[in-house]
Backbone as JSON, one array per atom type, in Angstrom:
{
  "sequence": "XXXXXXXXXXXXXXXXXXXXXXXXXXXXXXXXXXXXXXXXXXXXXXXXXXXXXXXXXXXXXXXXXXXXXXXXXXXXXXXXXXXXXXXXXXXXXXXXXXXXXXXXXXXXXXXXXXXXXXXXXXXXXXXXXXXXXXXXXXXXXXXXXXXXXXXXXXXXXXXXXXXXXXXXXXXXXXXXXXXXXXXXXXXXXXXXXXXXXXXXXXXXXXXX",
  "N": [[7.67, -17.36, -31.75], [9.65, -18.54, -29.1], [9.0, -20.87, -26.35], [10.49, -20.16, -24.13], [10.71, -17.4, -24.29], [8.28, -16.35, -23.59], [7.73, -16.84, -20.99], [7.62, -15.0, -18.89], [5.6, -12.27, -18.46], [6.37, -9.19, -19.86], [9.03, -9.58, -19.37], [11.85, -10.54, -20.93], [13.87, -13.09, -21.08], [15.21, -14.37, -22.97], [17.22, -16.93, -24.39], [18.14, -18.09, -22.05], [19.13, -20.49, -19.52], [17.05, -23.05, -17.95], [17.27, -22.92, -15.17], [17.77, -20.25, -14.62], [15.34, -19.1, -15.34], [13.73, -20.32, -13.4], [14.78, -19.15, -11.07], [14.01, -16.55, -11.57], [11.22, -16.77, -11.4], [10.91, -17.41, -8.67], [11.98, -15.1, -7.5], [10.21, -13.07, -8.38], [7.79, -14.0, -7.3], [8.36, -13.89, -4.55], [8.59, -11.13, -4.26], [6.01, -10.31, -4.79], [4.76, -11.3, -2.49], [5.87, -9.59, -0.57], [4.75, -7.13, -1.45], [2.02, -7.63, -0.97], [2.01, -7.82, 1.82], [2.71, -5.22, 2.42], [0.46, -3.96, 1.42], [-1.44, -4.76, 3.29], [-0.62, -3.28, 5.53], [-1.15, -0.66, 4.63], [-3.92, -0.91, 4.34], [-4.74, -1.16, 7.0], [-4.04, 1.38, 7.91], [-5.73, 2.96, 6.36], [-8.17, 2.14, 7.44], [-7.87, 3.07, 10.08], [-7.74, 5.81, 9.58], [-10.35, 6.25, 8.62], [-11.85, 5.77, 10.94], [-10.92, 7.79, 12.62], [-11.59, 10.13, 11.38], [-13.53, 12.05, 12.11], [-12.51, 13.01, 14.46], [-11.53, 15.74, 15.29], [-11.01, 17.41, 17.41], [-11.68, 20.08, 17.75], [-9.91, 21.36, 16.14], [-8.21, 21.97, 12.95], [-10.16, 20.99, 10.14], [-10.88, 18.35, 7.71], [-12.1, 19.5, 5.38], [-11.21, 22.11, 5.55], [-8.46, 21.94, 5.23], [-7.72, 20.32, 3.04], [-6.76, 20.53, -0.35], [-8.02, 20.35, -3.45], [-6.97, 20.91, -5.95], [-3.96, 20.84, -5.99], [-3.75, 18.14, -5.13], [-4.97, 16.78, -7.24], [-3.26, 17.42, -9.36], [-0.93, 16.13, -8.46], [-1.86, 13.53, -8.63], [-2.16, 13.22, -11.42], [0.51, 13.47, -12.17], [1.66, 11.21, -10.96], [0.25, 9.15, -12.23], [1.14, 9.55, -14.83], [3.83, 8.95, -14.48], [3.63, 6.25, -14.01], [2.86, 5.39, -16.51], [5.18, 6.08, -17.99], [7.02, 4.4, -16.8], [5.93, 2.01, -17.6], [6.48, 2.18, -20.33], [9.23, 1.94, -20.22], [9.41, -0.72, -19.4], [8.29, -2.0, -21.63], [10.21, -1.3, -23.53], [12.42, -2.71, -22.53], [11.45, -5.33, -22.73], [11.32, -5.74, -25.49], [13.89, -5.57, -26.37], [15.18, -3.05, -26.68], [17.72, -0.48, -26.89], [20.07, 0.16, -24.21], [20.18, 2.86, -23.71], [17.65, 3.87, -24.4], [16.02, 2.59, -22.5], [17.14, 3.62, -20.11], [16.51, 6.29, -20.52], [13.66, 6.36, -20.31], [13.43, 5.47, -17.66], [14.69, 7.59, -16.38], [12.94, 9.73, -16.93], [10.73, 8.84, -15.48], [11.83, 9.01, -12.92], [12.17, 11.81, -12.65], [9.49, 12.63, -12.67], [8.6, 11.33, -10.35], [10.09, 12.7, -8.4], [9.02, 15.25, -8.76], [6.41, 14.82, -7.9], [6.93, 14.29, -5.17], [7.97, 16.77, -4.38], [5.73, 18.5, -4.66], [4.01, 17.29, -2.81], [5.39, 17.59, -0.38], [5.29, 20.35, -0.22], [2.53, 20.66, 0.19], [2.29, 19.51, 2.76], [3.86, 21.31, 4.22], [2.31, 23.6, 4.01], [0.05, 22.81, 5.45], [1.19, 22.51, 8.01], [1.86, 25.15, 8.49], [-0.65, 26.18, 8.85], [-1.25, 25.24, 11.3], [-1.96, 22.62, 11.34], [-0.86, 19.92, 12.42], [0.53, 16.66, 13.3], [0.14, 16.09, 16.12], [-2.04, 17.59, 16.8], [-4.67, 16.58, 16.57], [-6.7, 13.57, 16.56], [-7.6, 13.0, 14.0], [-5.68, 14.35, 12.37], [-3.39, 13.0, 13.16], [-3.89, 10.44, 12.13], [-4.02, 11.06, 9.42], [-1.39, 11.96, 8.88], [-0.08, 9.63, 9.39], [-0.84, 7.99, 7.32], [-0.69, 9.28, 4.63], [1.97, 10.52, 4.37], [3.44, 8.14, 4.65], [3.03, 6.83, 2.25], [4.36, 8.7, 0.69], [6.97, 8.31, 1.61], [7.43, 5.79, 0.56], [7.4, 6.43, -2.17], [9.68, 8.03, -2.25], [11.59, 6.09, -1.62], [11.25, 4.53, -3.9], [12.19, 6.32, -5.84], [14.89, 6.48, -5.13], [15.55, 3.83, -5.66], [15.16, 3.85, -8.42], [17.33, 5.42, -9.21], [19.4, 3.67, -8.52], [18.8, 1.55, -10.27], [19.14, 2.75, -12.78], [21.89, 3.15, -12.68], [22.7, 0.46, -12.55], [21.82, -0.54, -15.04], [23.38, 0.99, -16.8], [25.88, 0.11, -16.03], [25.96, -2.76, -16.02], [24.43, -3.52, -18.16], [21.74, -5.28, -19.85], [21.43, -7.81, -18.4], [20.12, -10.99, -17.14], [19.71, -10.69, -14.31], [19.53, -7.89, -13.93], [17.29, -7.34, -15.49], [15.27, -8.68, -14.04], [15.32, -7.14, -11.7], [14.47, -4.67, -12.71], [11.87, -5.35, -13.43], [10.79, -5.99, -10.91], [10.96, -3.49, -9.64], [9.15, -2.17, -11.26], [6.73, -3.42, -10.55], [6.56, -2.51, -7.91], [6.41, 0.28, -8.29], [4.02, 0.62, -9.75], [2.29, -0.39, -7.87], [2.45, 1.62, -5.9], [1.19, 3.63, -7.29], [-1.44, 2.64, -7.42], [-2.08, 2.67, -4.67], [-1.98, 5.42, -4.22], [-4.14, 6.32, -5.79], [-6.18, 5.24, -4.27], [-5.8, 6.75, -1.91], [-6.32, 9.34, -2.88], [-9.0, 9.03, -3.57], [-10.25, 8.26, -1.18], [-9.3, 9.95, 0.85], [-8.92, 12.71, -0.09], [-10.92, 13.33, -2.06], [-13.7, 12.94, -1.08], [-14.36, 15.16, 0.67], [-14.25, 17.22, -1.08], [-16.41, 17.03, -2.75], [-18.66, 17.33, -1.31]],
  "CA": [[8.38, -17.03, -30.5], [9.86, -19.77, -28.34], [8.35, -20.92, -25.03], [11.31, -19.46, -23.16], [10.54, -15.96, -24.38], [6.97, -15.92, -23.1], [7.53, -17.33, -19.63], [7.33, -13.89, -18.0], [5.05, -11.1, -19.13], [7.19, -8.01, -19.67], [10.41, -9.95, -19.09], [12.39, -11.4, -21.97], [15.16, -13.64, -20.67], [15.84, -14.98, -24.12], [17.5, -18.37, -24.4], [18.85, -18.49, -20.85], [18.79, -21.84, -19.09], [15.86, -23.21, -17.12], [17.54, -22.52, -13.79], [17.6, -18.8, -14.57], [13.9, -18.84, -15.34], [13.24, -20.72, -12.1], [15.18, -18.12, -10.12], [13.16, -15.39, -11.84], [9.9, -17.04, -10.85], [11.0, -17.31, -7.21], [12.21, -13.7, -7.14], [9.0, -12.3, -8.6], [6.79, -14.44, -6.32], [8.74, -13.34, -3.25], [8.3, -9.7, -4.24], [4.56, -10.19, -4.66], [4.45, -11.5, -1.07], [6.22, -8.33, 0.1], [3.75, -6.12, -1.8], [0.78, -7.93, -0.29], [2.17, -7.45, 3.22], [2.66, -3.76, 2.44], [-0.94, -3.59, 1.2], [-2.13, -4.95, 4.56], [-0.29, -2.13, 6.36], [-1.92, 0.48, 4.14], [-5.33, -1.16, 4.64], [-4.93, -0.83, 8.41], [-3.98, 2.83, 8.05], [-6.99, 3.48, 5.81], [-9.22, 1.88, 8.44], [-7.65, 4.01, 11.18], [-8.14, 7.15, 9.1], [-11.81, 6.28, 8.58], [-12.36, 5.84, 12.31], [-10.5, 9.03, 13.26], [-11.89, 11.26, 10.5], [-14.28, 13.09, 12.81], [-11.86, 13.37, 15.73], [-10.73, 16.93, 15.01], [-10.7, 18.06, 18.69], [-11.83, 21.51, 17.59], [-8.84, 21.88, 15.3], [-8.47, 22.01, 11.51], [-10.98, 19.91, 9.6], [-10.47, 17.96, 6.36], [-12.56, 20.46, 4.38], [-10.42, 23.34, 5.64], [-7.05, 21.72, 4.92], [-7.46, 19.63, 1.78], [-6.84, 21.31, -1.57], [-8.22, 19.37, -4.52], [-6.12, 21.24, -7.11], [-2.65, 20.2, -5.88], [-3.88, 16.68, -5.06], [-5.28, 16.3, -8.59], [-2.02, 17.52, -10.14], [-0.07, 15.04, -7.99], [-2.41, 12.29, -9.19], [-1.8, 13.17, -12.84], [1.96, 13.23, -12.27], [1.97, 9.82, -10.61], [-0.28, 8.32, -13.3], [2.05, 9.68, -15.97], [5.05, 8.22, -14.16], [3.32, 4.83, -14.18], [2.91, 5.17, -17.96], [6.57, 6.12, -18.47], [7.69, 3.16, -16.38], [5.44, 0.97, -18.5], [7.24, 2.29, -21.57], [10.55, 1.36, -19.94], [9.23, -2.18, -19.39], [8.11, -2.41, -23.03], [11.52, -1.18, -24.19], [13.24, -3.83, -22.08], [10.88, -6.56, -23.25], [11.56, -5.88, -26.93], [15.31, -5.48, -26.69], [15.66, -1.72, -27.04], [19.05, -0.18, -26.37], [20.07, 0.57, -22.81], [19.92, 4.3, -23.67], [16.19, 4.07, -24.41], [15.53, 2.16, -21.2], [17.58, 4.6, -19.12], [15.75, 7.51, -20.76], [12.33, 6.22, -19.71], [13.6, 5.42, -16.2], [15.03, 8.95, -15.93], [11.71, 10.52, -16.95], [9.95, 8.38, -14.33], [12.47, 9.57, -11.73], [11.85, 13.24, -12.59], [8.09, 12.73, -12.28], [8.51, 10.95, -8.95], [10.61, 13.8, -7.59], [8.05, 16.34, -8.84], [5.32, 14.44, -6.99], [7.38, 14.48, -3.8], [8.08, 18.21, -4.13], [4.38, 19.05, -4.45], [3.45, 16.74, -1.57], [6.07, 18.25, 0.74], [4.72, 21.7, -0.14], [1.22, 20.51, 0.83], [2.49, 19.29, 4.2], [4.37, 22.56, 4.81], [1.17, 24.5, 4.11], [-0.77, 22.35, 6.57], [1.88, 22.84, 9.26], [1.74, 26.6, 8.68], [-2.01, 26.44, 9.32], [-1.42, 24.62, 12.61], [-2.45, 21.25, 11.18], [0.26, 19.01, 12.61], [0.02, 15.36, 13.79], [-0.28, 16.06, 17.53], [-3.18, 18.48, 17.0], [-5.91, 15.83, 16.73], [-6.66, 12.19, 16.08], [-7.73, 13.05, 12.54], [-4.4, 14.71, 11.75], [-2.44, 11.91, 13.42], [-4.15, 9.36, 11.17], [-3.65, 11.56, 8.1], [0.07, 11.98, 8.73], [0.41, 8.25, 9.39], [-1.16, 7.36, 6.04], [-0.24, 9.93, 3.4], [3.44, 10.57, 4.28], [4.01, 6.81, 4.46], [3.06, 6.64, 0.81], [5.44, 9.54, 0.19], [8.25, 7.64, 1.9], [7.56, 4.72, -0.43], [7.79, 7.05, -3.44], [11.08, 8.42, -2.1], [12.37, 4.85, -1.76], [11.2, 4.16, -5.31], [13.09, 7.22, -6.58], [16.25, 6.01, -4.86], [15.69, 2.58, -6.39], [15.32, 4.21, -9.82], [18.72, 5.84, -9.41], [20.21, 2.46, -8.49], [18.54, 0.78, -11.48], [19.8, 3.44, -13.89], [23.31, 2.83, -12.55], [22.91, -0.95, -12.9], [21.66, -0.71, -16.48], [24.54, 1.57, -17.45], [27.09, -0.63, -15.66], [25.91, -4.19, -16.34], [23.6, -3.81, -19.32], [20.47, -5.94, -19.59], [21.56, -9.23, -18.09], [18.89, -11.46, -16.48], [19.53, -10.12, -12.98], [19.07, -6.51, -14.06], [15.91, -7.39, -16.0], [14.39, -9.05, -12.93], [15.24, -5.99, -10.81], [13.63, -3.67, -13.37], [10.49, -5.82, -13.33], [10.35, -5.84, -9.52], [10.73, -2.07, -9.4], [7.91, -1.83, -11.94], [5.62, -3.86, -9.68], [6.54, -1.6, -6.76], [5.99, 1.62, -8.72], [2.6, 0.57, -10.09], [1.61, -0.57, -6.59], [2.34, 2.94, -5.29], [0.17, 4.35, -8.07], [-2.74, 2.15, -6.96], [-2.29, 3.18, -3.32], [-2.28, 6.85, -4.29], [-5.51, 6.46, -6.27], [-7.03, 4.99, -3.09], [-5.68, 7.91, -1.03], [-7.04, 10.46, -3.51], [-10.44, 8.74, -3.56], [-10.77, 8.12, 0.19], [-8.88, 11.06, 1.71], [-9.11, 14.05, -0.63], [-12.09, 13.55, -2.9], [-15.02, 13.07, -0.43], [-14.63, 16.5, 1.2], [-14.34, 18.18, -2.18], [-17.66, 16.88, -3.49], [-19.79, 17.51, -0.41]],
  "C": [[8.48, -18.3, -29.65], [9.17, -19.69, -26.99], [9.14, -20.15, -24.0], [11.01, -17.97, -23.13], [9.22, -15.47, -23.82], [6.72, -16.39, -21.67], [7.13, -16.22, -18.67], [6.81, -12.71, -18.79], [5.93, -9.9, -18.82], [8.65, -8.31, -19.42], [10.89, -10.94, -20.12], [13.79, -11.86, -21.56], [15.84, -14.4, -21.8], [16.06, -16.47, -23.96], [18.29, -18.81, -23.17], [18.34, -19.84, -20.37], [17.59, -21.86, -18.16], [16.06, -22.77, -15.69], [17.35, -21.02, -13.62], [16.13, -18.42, -14.53], [13.28, -19.23, -14.0], [13.56, -19.69, -11.03], [14.32, -16.87, -10.31], [11.78, -15.57, -11.24], [9.9, -16.89, -9.33], [11.15, -15.86, -6.77], [10.95, -12.87, -7.28], [7.92, -12.7, -7.59], [7.09, -13.85, -4.94], [8.42, -11.86, -3.16], [6.8, -9.45, -4.15], [4.13, -10.36, -3.21], [4.75, -10.23, -0.28], [5.16, -7.26, -0.18], [2.42, -6.37, -1.08], [0.86, -7.59, 1.2], [2.13, -5.93, 3.38], [1.22, -3.27, 2.26], [-1.75, -3.74, 2.48], [-1.86, -3.76, 5.49], [-1.09, -0.91, 5.94], [-3.4, 0.31, 4.44], [-5.64, -0.8, 6.1], [-4.93, 0.68, 8.63], [-5.21, 3.5, 7.45], [-8.12, 3.3, 6.8], [-9.1, 2.84, 9.61], [-8.09, 5.41, 10.79], [-9.66, 7.27, 9.09], [-12.43, 6.44, 9.96], [-12.09, 7.21, 12.92], [-10.89, 10.29, 12.48], [-12.62, 12.39, 11.22], [-13.64, 13.58, 14.09], [-10.93, 14.56, 15.52], [-10.36, 17.71, 16.26], [-10.76, 19.59, 18.57], [-10.76, 22.16, 16.72], [-9.21, 21.9, 13.83], [-9.24, 20.77, 11.05], [-10.48, 19.52, 8.21], [-10.87, 18.99, 5.3], [-11.72, 21.73, 4.38], [-8.99, 23.15, 5.14], [-6.79, 21.11, 3.54], [-7.67, 20.57, 0.6], [-6.89, 20.35, -2.74], [-7.29, 19.63, -5.7], [-4.75, 20.58, -7.04], [-2.73, 18.67, -5.84], [-4.17, 16.09, -6.44], [-4.04, 16.34, -9.48], [-1.05, 16.4, -9.75], [-0.54, 13.7, -8.56], [-2.03, 12.15, -10.65], [-0.31, 12.87, -13.02], [2.28, 11.77, -12.0], [1.43, 8.86, -11.67], [0.63, 8.37, -14.53], [3.34, 8.91, -15.72], [4.84, 6.71, -14.3], [3.36, 4.47, -15.67], [4.36, 5.14, -18.46], [7.33, 4.89, -18.01], [7.21, 1.99, -17.23], [6.17, 0.98, -19.83], [8.66, 1.73, -21.4], [10.48, -0.16, -19.96], [9.06, -2.72, -20.81], [9.44, -2.37, -23.78], [12.42, -2.34, -23.81], [12.77, -5.14, -22.69], [11.3, -6.81, -24.7], [12.98, -5.56, -27.34], [15.8, -4.14, -27.15], [17.03, -1.49, -26.41], [18.96, 0.29, -24.92], [19.81, 2.07, -22.68], [18.44, 4.62, -23.64], [15.6, 3.71, -23.05], [15.89, 3.18, -20.12], [16.8, 5.91, -19.28], [14.38, 7.47, -20.12], [12.42, 6.16, -18.19], [13.9, 6.81, -15.65], [13.79, 9.85, -15.92], [10.82, 10.14, -15.77], [10.51, 8.96, -13.04], [12.11, 11.04, -11.57], [10.4, 13.44, -12.13], [7.88, 12.36, -10.81], [8.99, 12.06, -8.03], [9.67, 15.0, -7.61], [6.87, 16.07, -7.92], [5.72, 14.7, -5.54], [7.48, 15.96, -3.45], [6.73, 18.84, -3.85], [3.78, 18.56, -3.13], [4.1, 17.39, -0.35], [5.55, 19.67, 0.9], [3.33, 21.68, 0.51], [1.36, 20.35, 2.34], [2.96, 20.57, 4.88], [3.23, 23.56, 4.98], [0.27, 24.12, 5.28], [-0.12, 22.7, 7.9], [1.78, 24.34, 9.55], [0.37, 26.99, 9.18], [-2.27, 25.84, 10.7], [-1.96, 23.21, 12.55], [-1.28, 20.28, 11.22], [-0.24, 17.76, 13.33], [-0.52, 15.37, 15.21], [-1.53, 16.89, 17.8], [-4.48, 17.73, 17.25], [-5.73, 14.4, 16.24], [-6.77, 12.13, 14.57], [-6.39, 13.34, 11.87], [-3.33, 13.65, 12.0], [-2.62, 10.79, 12.4], [-3.78, 9.78, 9.76], [-2.14, 11.47, 7.89], [0.71, 10.6, 8.94], [0.24, 7.6, 8.03], [-0.45, 8.0, 4.85], [1.29, 10.05, 3.33], [4.1, 9.2, 4.14], [4.07, 6.47, 2.98], [4.19, 7.47, 0.19], [6.81, 8.93, 0.44], [8.49, 6.5, 0.92], [7.98, 5.29, -1.79], [9.25, 7.48, -3.39], [12.0, 7.21, -2.24], [12.39, 4.39, -3.21], [12.11, 5.02, -6.16], [14.55, 6.82, -6.38], [16.53, 4.72, -5.62], [15.85, 2.84, -7.88], [16.75, 4.64, -10.12], [19.65, 4.62, -9.44], [20.04, 1.65, -9.78], [19.18, 1.43, -12.71], [21.29, 3.12, -13.88], [23.59, 1.39, -12.95], [22.8, -1.18, -14.4], [22.88, -0.18, -17.21], [25.81, 0.76, -17.2], [27.08, -2.06, -16.19], [25.11, -4.5, -17.61], [22.32, -4.52, -18.92], [20.67, -7.44, -19.42], [20.32, -9.68, -17.32], [18.64, -10.86, -15.11], [19.0, -8.7, -13.02], [17.62, -6.48, -14.55], [14.92, -7.72, -14.88], [14.23, -7.87, -11.97], [14.37, -4.88, -11.4], [12.16, -4.07, -13.26], [9.97, -5.67, -11.9], [10.08, -4.38, -9.18], [9.45, -1.61, -10.08], [6.7, -2.23, -11.13], [5.45, -2.9, -8.5], [5.97, -0.25, -7.15], [4.5, 1.65, -9.05], [1.75, 0.36, -8.83], [1.42, 0.77, -5.89], [1.29, 3.79, -5.99], [-1.22, 3.93, -7.6], [-3.06, 2.68, -5.56], [-2.64, 4.67, -3.35], [-3.69, 7.1, -4.81], [-6.49, 6.22, -5.11], [-6.99, 6.17, -2.13], [-6.47, 9.08, -1.59], [-8.55, 10.26, -3.39], [-11.02, 8.75, -2.15], [-10.48, 9.35, 1.04], [-9.3, 12.41, 1.14], [-10.46, 14.27, -1.28], [-13.4, 13.74, -2.13], [-15.34, 14.49, 0.06], [-14.73, 17.56, 0.11], [-15.67, 18.13, -2.9], [-18.89, 17.01, -2.59], [-20.44, 18.88, -0.64]]
}
């Protein structure tokens, strides 16, 4: 395998010129900077949640509102979607047809939408129980953290639709490959954030 083909893990730009590889490096680095800034925002929200956890103001408590079953199912769905996106990346790396790549992206999209549907149902249940953001500091911090992750997943689903359209329209040119790789970084990042949410927000009250 030539040096050109191994310059980017998961990204095979083939025999394109050095300038294309340089642009890819800059694009991926810039996206990593964005992800790290996003991670800082989530870290601040996790810290706020930790501080406000006991500020229930006599309202609903975490133990009363959190349901481990739905949260666990959502975790499995998101982990599976990370796997299916990984399969899409492998297919792209090894020159599979655009139909195979689109298929894996479509499965990831369906799983992302399923996650959002379950999460919205969880929020609706909490609202029906009177657990809304203005009720207490605890609920304000919860609805600042968890729905923000949901908004990111919604943005990722929209991005998946755009990527499917790009692959079908333009094929696997270098620009499309870089976009697929960036979306992969974003999607796996959301998976990591959700694992943190499940571990910090939902799990502690279930094991007490």
